CSV table of C-alpha atoms in Angstrom, one decimal:
chain,number,residue,atom,x,y,z
A,30,MET,CA,0.0,4.7,-34.9
A,31,LYS,CA,0.0,5.1,-31.2
A,32,ARG,CA,-1.1,2.1,-29.2
A,33,LEU,CA,-4.1,3.4,-27.2
A,34,ILE,CA,-5.7,1.9,-24.2
A,35,LEU,CA,-9.4,1.3,-24.9
A,36,ALA,CA,-12.6,1.6,-22.9
A,37,ALA,CA,-13.5,5.3,-22.5
A,38,THR,CA,-15.1,4.8,-19.1
A,39,MET,CA,-11.8,3.5,-17.8
A,40,ALA,CA,-9.1,5.3,-19.7
A,41,LEU,CA,-7.8,8.8,-19.3
A,42,ALA,CA,-5.3,10.6,-21.5
A,43,VAL,CA,-3.6,13.6,-20.1
A,44,THR,CA,-1.6,15.8,-22.4
A,45,ALA,CA,0.5,18.9,-21.8
A,46,CYS,CA,3.8,20.5,-22.8
A,47,GLY,CA,6.4,23.0,-21.8
A,48,GLN,CA,9.2,20.9,-20.3
A,49,THR,CA,12.0,22.8,-18.6
A,50,GLU,CA,15.5,21.5,-18.1
A,51,GLU,CA,15.0,21.3,-14.3
A,52,ALA,CA,11.7,19.5,-14.6
A,53,ALA,CA,13.2,17.0,-17.0
A,54,THR,CA,16.0,16.2,-14.6
A,55,GLU,CA,13.4,15.7,-11.7
A,56,ALA,CA,11.3,13.4,-13.8
A,57,GLY,CA,14.1,11.3,-15.1
A,58,ASN,CA,15.7,13.0,-18.1
A,59,THR,CA,12.9,11.8,-20.5
A,60,THR,CA,12.8,12.5,-24.2
A,61,GLY,CA,9.8,14.9,-23.9
A,62,SER,CA,7.6,13.0,-26.3
A,63,GLY,CA,5.6,9.8,-26.6
A,64,GLU,CA,3.3,8.1,-24.2
A,65,VAL,CA,3.1,5.8,-21.2
A,66,ASN,CA,0.3,3.3,-20.6
A,67,ILE,CA,-0.5,2.7,-16.9
A,68,TYR,CA,-2.6,0.0,-15.5
A,69,SER,CA,-3.5,1.1,-11.9
A,70,SER,CA,-5.5,-0.3,-9.1
A,71,ARG,CA,-5.2,2.9,-7.2
A,72,HIS,CA,-8.4,5.0,-7.4
A,73,TYR,CA,-7.5,8.3,-5.7
A,74,ASP,CA,-8.2,11.8,-7.2
A,75,THR,CA,-4.6,12.8,-6.2
A,76,ASP,CA,-3.2,10.3,-8.6
A,77,LEU,CA,-4.9,12.3,-11.5
A,78,ALA,CA,-2.8,15.3,-10.3
A,79,LEU,CA,0.3,13.2,-10.5
A,80,TYR,CA,-0.4,12.2,-14.1
A,81,GLU,CA,-1.1,15.8,-15.1
A,82,ASP,CA,2.1,17.0,-13.4
A,83,PHE,CA,4.2,14.4,-15.1
A,84,THR,CA,2.9,15.3,-18.5
A,85,GLU,CA,3.4,19.0,-17.8
A,86,GLN,CA,7.0,18.3,-16.8
A,87,THR,CA,7.9,15.9,-19.6
A,88,GLY,CA,5.4,16.3,-22.5
A,89,ILE,CA,4.7,12.5,-22.2
A,90,THR,CA,1.0,11.6,-22.6
A,91,VAL,CA,-0.4,9.4,-19.8
A,92,ASN,CA,-3.0,6.7,-20.8
A,93,ARG,CA,-4.6,5.0,-17.8
A,94,ILE,CA,-6.8,2.0,-17.0
A,95,GLU,CA,-8.1,1.5,-13.5
A,96,ALA,CA,-9.4,-1.8,-12.2
A,97,ASP,CA,-9.0,-4.3,-9.4
A,98,ALA,CA,-5.4,-5.4,-9.1
A,99,ASP,CA,-6.0,-9.1,-9.7
A,100,ALA,CA,-8.1,-8.2,-12.8
A,101,LEU,CA,-5.2,-6.1,-14.1
A,102,ILE,CA,-2.6,-8.7,-13.5
A,103,GLU,CA,-4.8,-11.3,-15.3
A,104,ARG,CA,-5.4,-8.9,-18.2
A,105,ILE,CA,-1.7,-8.1,-18.7
A,106,ALA,CA,-0.9,-11.9,-18.6
A,107,SER,CA,-3.6,-12.7,-21.1
A,108,GLU,CA,-2.6,-9.8,-23.4
A,109,GLY,CA,0.9,-11.3,-23.5
A,110,GLU,CA,3.4,-9.8,-25.9
A,111,PHE,CA,0.7,-7.6,-27.4
A,112,SER,CA,-0.1,-5.9,-24.1
A,113,PRO,CA,-0.1,-2.1,-24.3
A,114,ALA,CA,0.7,-1.9,-20.6
A,115,ASP,CA,3.9,-0.2,-19.6
A,116,LEU,CA,3.5,0.0,-15.9
A,117,LEU,CA,1.4,-1.7,-13.2
A,118,ILE,CA,0.7,0.3,-10.1
A,119,THR,CA,-1.0,-1.4,-7.2
A,120,VAL,CA,-1.4,-1.5,-3.4
A,121,ASP,CA,0.2,-3.9,-1.0
A,122,ALA,CA,3.2,-6.3,-1.2
A,123,GLY,CA,0.8,-9.2,-1.7
A,124,ARG,CA,-0.4,-7.9,-5.0
A,125,LEU,CA,3.1,-7.0,-6.2
A,126,TRP,CA,4.1,-10.6,-5.4
A,127,ARG,CA,1.1,-11.9,-7.4
A,128,ALA,CA,2.3,-9.8,-10.4
A,129,GLU,CA,5.8,-11.2,-9.9
A,130,GLU,CA,4.5,-14.7,-9.8
A,131,ALA,CA,2.5,-14.1,-13.0
A,132,GLY,CA,5.7,-13.2,-14.7
A,133,ILE,CA,4.5,-9.9,-16.0
A,134,LEU,CA,7.2,-7.6,-14.5
A,135,SER,CA,10.7,-6.9,-15.8
A,136,ALA,CA,13.8,-5.9,-13.9
A,137,VAL,CA,14.8,-2.2,-13.8
A,138,GLU,CA,18.1,-0.7,-12.9
A,139,SER,CA,18.0,2.9,-11.9
A,140,GLU,CA,20.5,4.8,-9.9
A,141,THR,CA,17.7,7.4,-9.1
A,142,LEU,CA,15.4,4.8,-7.6
A,143,SER,CA,18.3,3.1,-5.7
A,144,GLU,CA,19.4,6.3,-4.2
A,145,ARG,CA,15.9,7.6,-3.2
A,146,LEU,CA,14.3,4.4,-1.9
A,147,PRO,CA,15.4,2.3,1.1
A,148,ASP,CA,16.3,-1.4,0.4
A,149,HIS,CA,13.1,-2.8,2.0
A,150,LEU,CA,10.9,-0.8,-0.4
A,151,ARG,CA,12.7,-2.2,-3.5
A,152,HIS,CA,12.4,-5.6,-5.0
A,153,PRO,CA,15.9,-7.3,-4.7
A,154,ASP,CA,16.0,-7.8,-8.5
A,155,GLY,CA,14.3,-4.5,-9.4
A,156,LEU,CA,10.9,-6.0,-10.4
A,157,TRP,CA,9.0,-3.4,-8.4
A,158,PHE,CA,9.5,-0.2,-6.3
A,159,GLY,CA,7.6,1.2,-3.4
A,160,LEU,CA,6.0,4.6,-3.8
A,161,SER,CA,4.3,5.2,-0.5
A,162,THR,CA,3.5,3.3,2.8
A,163,ARG,CA,0.8,2.9,5.3
A,164,ALA,CA,1.3,1.6,8.9
A,165,ARG,CA,-0.9,-1.2,10.3
A,166,VAL,CA,-1.8,0.2,13.7
A,167,VAL,CA,-3.8,-0.9,16.7
A,168,ILE,CA,-6.6,1.4,17.9
A,169,TYR,CA,-8.6,1.3,21.1
A,170,ASN,CA,-11.5,3.1,22.7
A,171,LYS,CA,-10.2,5.7,25.1
A,172,ALA,CA,-13.3,5.6,27.2
A,173,ALA,CA,-12.8,1.9,27.8
A,174,GLY,CA,-9.2,2.6,28.8
A,175,GLU,CA,-5.9,1.7,27.2
A,176,PRO,CA,-5.5,-2.1,27.0
A,177,ALA,CA,-2.8,-3.0,29.6
A,178,GLY,CA,0.1,-4.8,28.1
A,179,LEU,CA,-0.9,-4.4,24.5
A,180,GLU,CA,2.4,-3.5,22.9
A,181,ALA,CA,2.9,-6.0,20.0
A,182,TYR,CA,0.7,-7.7,17.4
A,183,ALA,CA,1.4,-10.9,19.4
A,184,ASP,CA,-0.5,-9.5,22.3
A,185,LEU,CA,-3.7,-9.4,20.4
A,186,ALA,CA,-4.0,-13.2,21.0
A,187,ASP,CA,-3.8,-12.7,24.8
A,188,PRO,CA,-7.0,-14.1,26.5
A,189,ALA,CA,-7.1,-10.8,28.4
A,190,TYR,CA,-8.7,-9.3,25.3
A,191,ARG,CA,-11.4,-11.9,24.9
A,192,GLY,CA,-14.4,-10.4,23.1
A,193,ASP,CA,-12.6,-7.1,22.5
A,194,ILE,CA,-11.4,-7.2,18.9
A,195,CYS,CA,-12.9,-6.0,15.7
A,196,ILE,CA,-11.1,-6.7,12.4
A,197,ARG,CA,-11.5,-7.2,8.7
A,198,SER,CA,-11.9,-10.5,6.9
A,199,SER,CA,-9.0,-12.9,6.5
A,200,SER,CA,-9.4,-12.4,2.7
A,201,ASN,CA,-8.3,-8.8,3.0
A,202,ILE,CA,-4.9,-8.3,1.5
A,203,TYR,CA,-3.7,-6.1,4.4
A,204,ASN,CA,-4.4,-8.9,7.0
A,205,ILE,CA,-2.8,-11.5,4.7
A,206,SER,CA,0.4,-9.4,4.5
A,207,LEU,CA,0.4,-8.7,8.2
A,208,LEU,CA,0.3,-12.5,8.9
A,209,SER,CA,2.9,-13.1,6.2
A,210,SER,CA,5.3,-10.7,7.9
A,211,MET,CA,4.7,-12.6,11.2
A,212,ILE,CA,5.5,-15.9,9.5
A,213,ALA,CA,8.8,-14.4,8.3
A,214,HIS,CA,9.7,-13.1,11.7
A,215,ARG,CA,8.4,-15.9,14.0
A,216,GLY,CA,7.7,-19.0,11.9
A,217,THR,CA,4.5,-20.9,10.9
A,218,ASP,CA,3.7,-22.6,14.3
A,219,VAL,CA,3.8,-19.4,16.3
A,220,SER,CA,1.9,-17.5,13.6
A,221,GLU,CA,-0.9,-20.1,13.5
A,222,ALA,CA,-1.2,-20.1,17.3
A,223,TRP,CA,-1.5,-16.3,17.1
A,224,ALA,CA,-4.2,-16.4,14.5
A,225,LYS,CA,-6.2,-18.9,16.6
A,226,GLY,CA,-5.8,-16.7,19.6
A,227,VAL,CA,-7.0,-13.6,17.8
A,228,VAL,CA,-10.1,-15.4,16.5
A,229,ALA,CA,-10.9,-16.4,20.1
A,230,ASN,CA,-10.8,-12.7,21.0
A,231,PHE,CA,-13.2,-11.5,18.3
A,232,SER,CA,-16.1,-9.3,19.5
A,233,ARG,CA,-18.0,-10.2,16.3
A,234,ASP,CA,-17.4,-12.0,13.0
A,235,PRO,CA,-15.1,-10.0,10.7
A,236,GLN,CA,-17.0,-7.5,8.6
A,237,GLY,CA,-16.5,-4.1,6.9
A,238,ASN,CA,-13.5,-2.2,5.9
A,239,ASP,CA,-11.0,-0.3,8.0
A,240,THR,CA,-13.4,2.7,8.2
A,241,ALA,CA,-16.0,0.5,9.7
A,242,GLN,CA,-13.6,-0.8,12.3
A,243,ILE,CA,-12.6,2.8,13.3
A,244,GLU,CA,-16.3,3.8,13.7
A,245,SER,CA,-17.1,0.7,15.7
A,246,VAL,CA,-14.3,1.2,18.2
A,247,ALA,CA,-15.2,4.9,18.6
A,248,ALA,CA,-18.8,4.0,19.2
A,249,GLY,CA,-17.8,1.4,21.8
A,250,GLU,CA,-19.1,-1.5,19.8
A,251,CYS,CA,-15.7,-3.1,20.3
A,252,ARG,CA,-12.7,-2.1,22.3
A,253,ILE,CA,-9.8,-2.8,19.9
A,254,ALA,CA,-9.2,-2.9,16.1
A,255,VAL,CA,-6.3,-3.2,13.6
A,256,VAL,CA,-6.5,-0.6,10.8
A,257,ASN,CA,-4.3,1.2,8.2
A,258,SER,CA,-2.9,4.5,9.2
A,259,TYR,CA,-4.2,6.4,6.2
A,260,TYR,CA,-7.8,5.6,7.0
A,261,LEU,CA,-7.3,6.9,10.5
A,262,ALA,CA,-5.6,10.0,9.3
A,263,ARG,CA,-8.7,10.8,7.2
A,264,PHE,CA,-10.6,11.1,10.5
A,265,ALA,CA,-7.8,13.1,12.1
A,266,GLY,CA,-7.9,15.7,9.3
A,267,GLY,CA,-11.6,15.6,8.5
A,268,ASP,CA,-14.6,17.6,9.5
A,269,ASP,CA,-15.9,18.1,13.1
A,270,GLU,CA,-17.8,14.8,13.1
A,271,GLN,CA,-14.8,12.9,11.8
A,272,ARG,CA,-12.4,14.5,14.3
A,273,ALA,CA,-14.7,13.6,17.1
A,274,VAL,CA,-14.4,10.0,16.0
A,275,PHE,CA,-10.6,10.3,16.0
A,276,ASP,CA,-10.5,12.0,19.4
A,277,ALA,CA,-12.4,9.0,20.9
A,278,LEU,CA,-9.5,6.7,19.9
A,279,GLY,CA,-6.1,5.9,21.1
A,280,VAL,CA,-3.3,4.7,18.8
A,281,ILE,CA,-0.7,2.0,19.4
A,282,PHE,CA,2.2,1.4,17.0
A,283,PRO,CA,3.0,-2.3,17.7
A,284,ASP,CA,6.4,-3.9,18.1
A,285,GLN,CA,8.4,-0.8,18.8
A,286,ASN,CA,10.6,-2.8,21.0
A,287,ALA,CA,11.1,-5.6,18.4
A,288,ASN,CA,10.9,-5.5,14.6
A,289,GLY,CA,8.8,-2.4,14.3
A,290,THR,CA,5.3,-1.8,13.1
A,291,HIS,CA,4.2,-3.6,9.9
A,292,VAL,CA,3.8,-1.3,6.9
A,293,ASN,CA,2.2,-2.1,3.5
A,294,ILE,CA,3.1,-0.3,0.4
A,295,SER,CA,1.8,1.1,-2.9
A,296,GLY,CA,4.3,0.1,-5.6
A,297,ALA,CA,4.8,-0.2,-9.3
A,298,GLY,CA,6.7,-2.3,-11.8
A,299,VAL,CA,7.5,-2.0,-15.4
A,300,THR,CA,5.8,-4.7,-17.5
A,301,ILE,CA,7.8,-7.4,-19.3
A,302,ASN,CA,6.4,-6.3,-22.8
A,303,ALA,CA,6.3,-2.6,-22.2
A,304,PRO,CA,6.1,-0.8,-25.6
A,305,ASN,CA,7.3,2.5,-23.9
A,306,ARG,CA,9.8,1.1,-21.5
A,307,GLU,CA,12.0,4.2,-21.1
A,308,ASN,CA,8.9,6.4,-20.5
A,309,ALA,CA,7.7,3.9,-17.9
A,310,ILE,CA,11.0,4.1,-16.1
A,311,ALA,CA,10.9,7.9,-16.3
A,312,PHE,CA,7.5,7.9,-14.7
A,313,LEU,CA,8.7,5.6,-11.9
A,314,GLU,CA,11.6,7.9,-11.2
A,315,TYR,CA,9.2,10.9,-11.3
A,316,LEU,CA,7.0,9.2,-8.7
A,317,THR,CA,9.9,9.2,-6.2
A,318,SER,CA,10.6,12.9,-6.8
A,319,GLU,CA,9.8,15.2,-3.9
A,320,SER,CA,6.9,16.9,-5.7
A,321,ALA,CA,5.3,13.6,-6.5
A,322,GLN,CA,5.9,12.2,-3.0
A,323,ARG,CA,4.1,15.3,-1.6
A,324,TYR,CA,1.0,14.3,-3.6
A,325,PHE,CA,1.0,10.9,-1.9
A,326,ALA,CA,1.6,12.4,1.6
A,327,ASP,CA,-0.6,15.5,1.4
A,328,GLY,CA,-3.3,14.3,-0.9
A,329,ASN,CA,-3.8,10.7,0.4
A,330,ASN,CA,-2.4,10.6,3.9
A,331,GLU,CA,0.3,8.1,3.1
A,332,TYR,CA,3.9,8.1,4.4
A,333,PRO,CA,6.4,9.0,1.7
A,334,ALA,CA,8.5,6.1,0.5
A,335,VAL,CA,11.6,8.4,0.0
A,336,THR,CA,13.8,8.6,3.0
A,337,GLY,CA,13.9,12.0,4.8
A,338,LEU,CA,10.5,13.3,3.6
A,339,ALA,CA,7.9,14.1,6.2
A,340,ALA,CA,4.3,13.0,6.3
A,341,ASN,CA,1.4,15.5,6.4
A,342,SER,CA,0.1,17.0,9.6
A,343,ALA,CA,-2.9,14.6,9.9
A,344,VAL,CA,-0.6,11.6,9.7
A,345,GLU,CA,1.9,13.0,12.1
A,346,ARG,CA,-1.0,13.4,14.6
A,347,LEU,CA,-0.9,9.6,14.9
A,348,GLY,CA,2.6,9.8,16.3
A,349,SER,CA,6.1,8.7,15.3
A,350,PHE,CA,7.1,5.1,15.0
A,351,LYS,CA,9.8,2.6,14.0
A,352,PRO,CA,8.7,0.7,10.9
A,353,ASP,CA,9.4,-2.9,10.2
A,354,THR,CA,12.1,-3.0,7.5
A,355,LEU,CA,11.4,-6.6,6.3
A,356,ASN,CA,11.6,-6.5,2.5
A,357,ALA,CA,8.1,-6.5,1.0
A,358,ALA,CA,9.2,-9.3,-1.4
A,359,GLU,CA,9.6,-11.7,1.6
A,360,ILE,CA,6.1,-10.7,2.8
A,361,GLY,CA,4.8,-11.7,-0.6
A,362,ARG,CA,6.4,-15.1,-0.6
A,363,ASN,CA,4.5,-16.1,2.5
A,364,GLN,CA,1.0,-15.2,1.2
A,365,ARG,CA,-0.2,-18.7,0.4
A,366,GLU,CA,0.9,-20.0,3.8
A,367,ALA,CA,-0.9,-17.1,5.5
A,368,VAL,CA,-4.2,-17.8,3.8
A,369,GLU,CA,-3.9,-21.5,4.8
A,370,ILE,CA,-3.3,-20.5,8.4
A,371,PHE,CA,-6.3,-18.2,8.4
A,372,ASP,CA,-8.4,-21.0,7.1
A,373,ARG,CA,-7.2,-23.5,9.7
A,374,ALA,CA,-7.8,-20.9,12.5
A,375,GLY,CA,-11.4,-20.3,11.5
A,376,TRP,CA,-10.7,-16.6,10.6
A,377,ASN,CA,-13.5,-15.9,8.1
């Protein structure tokens, strides 16, 4: 009997058939039968199209549960050897690191994944693989003028920007990962001084998501904010009202003369007790195919993880940039220290 994922409000089974030889090669030479059980913290409609496309190409049924990443990690750990989960999909290096620390991921060796993905988007031991990326950019209100001298994340702590900065809470995983990358590059003391300097430059207490920061800067409620590129691209490719918000903003890709702009990732790893391990690996390989990467890029305004593939037009409107190639595994290892620094800095 097939091991089904329960809870009808959370699970989705997608079935199709008709695999061609070309499609099988693209998706990873699968057997064309069986199922794969995915636990995902991604909640985008475009991901449904990915599941349907994979099933159409391979004949493999996709069973899915969606929930918060931490809840999924805890669930897989508590299910233990009886877990039906084959694959965990989540957003940001910090959450992938939490899954690694919980001991719920298993190493995968795949020539396909090694060839398609750059080193910094693969765990050194094959515990997880990056699927798409987002840049953590600085935006500013054009009417207030481009902030002179703001070229790096470090500059956000400059007293010249006192009272100018809107940003999310320190509990937000994107900010934790940004500070984690700074710790890796510059050390604890410098990173803590930076966090304290940014806090001194807040225009208000941290609040809202990245969309709220974008709208606040466009409205002139604050001059500067730090946001994820895919939120910004939604405005660039949106309706007239959203494009008007985007047009009121300038975009800075920090650290172009140093390590490059910080990127966070969507990634996935095969679980340690996966009952359908080969199908899970096939799905991972499929997610790095050109057709799947276009879903990430065109459907959700993310940068493709696979080298050489272009972003969509809305994302490209933000400009080209050099990304930081620090391995996401190292970003994960500094998470605890980053949280402690935020606490000491008074970053709520």
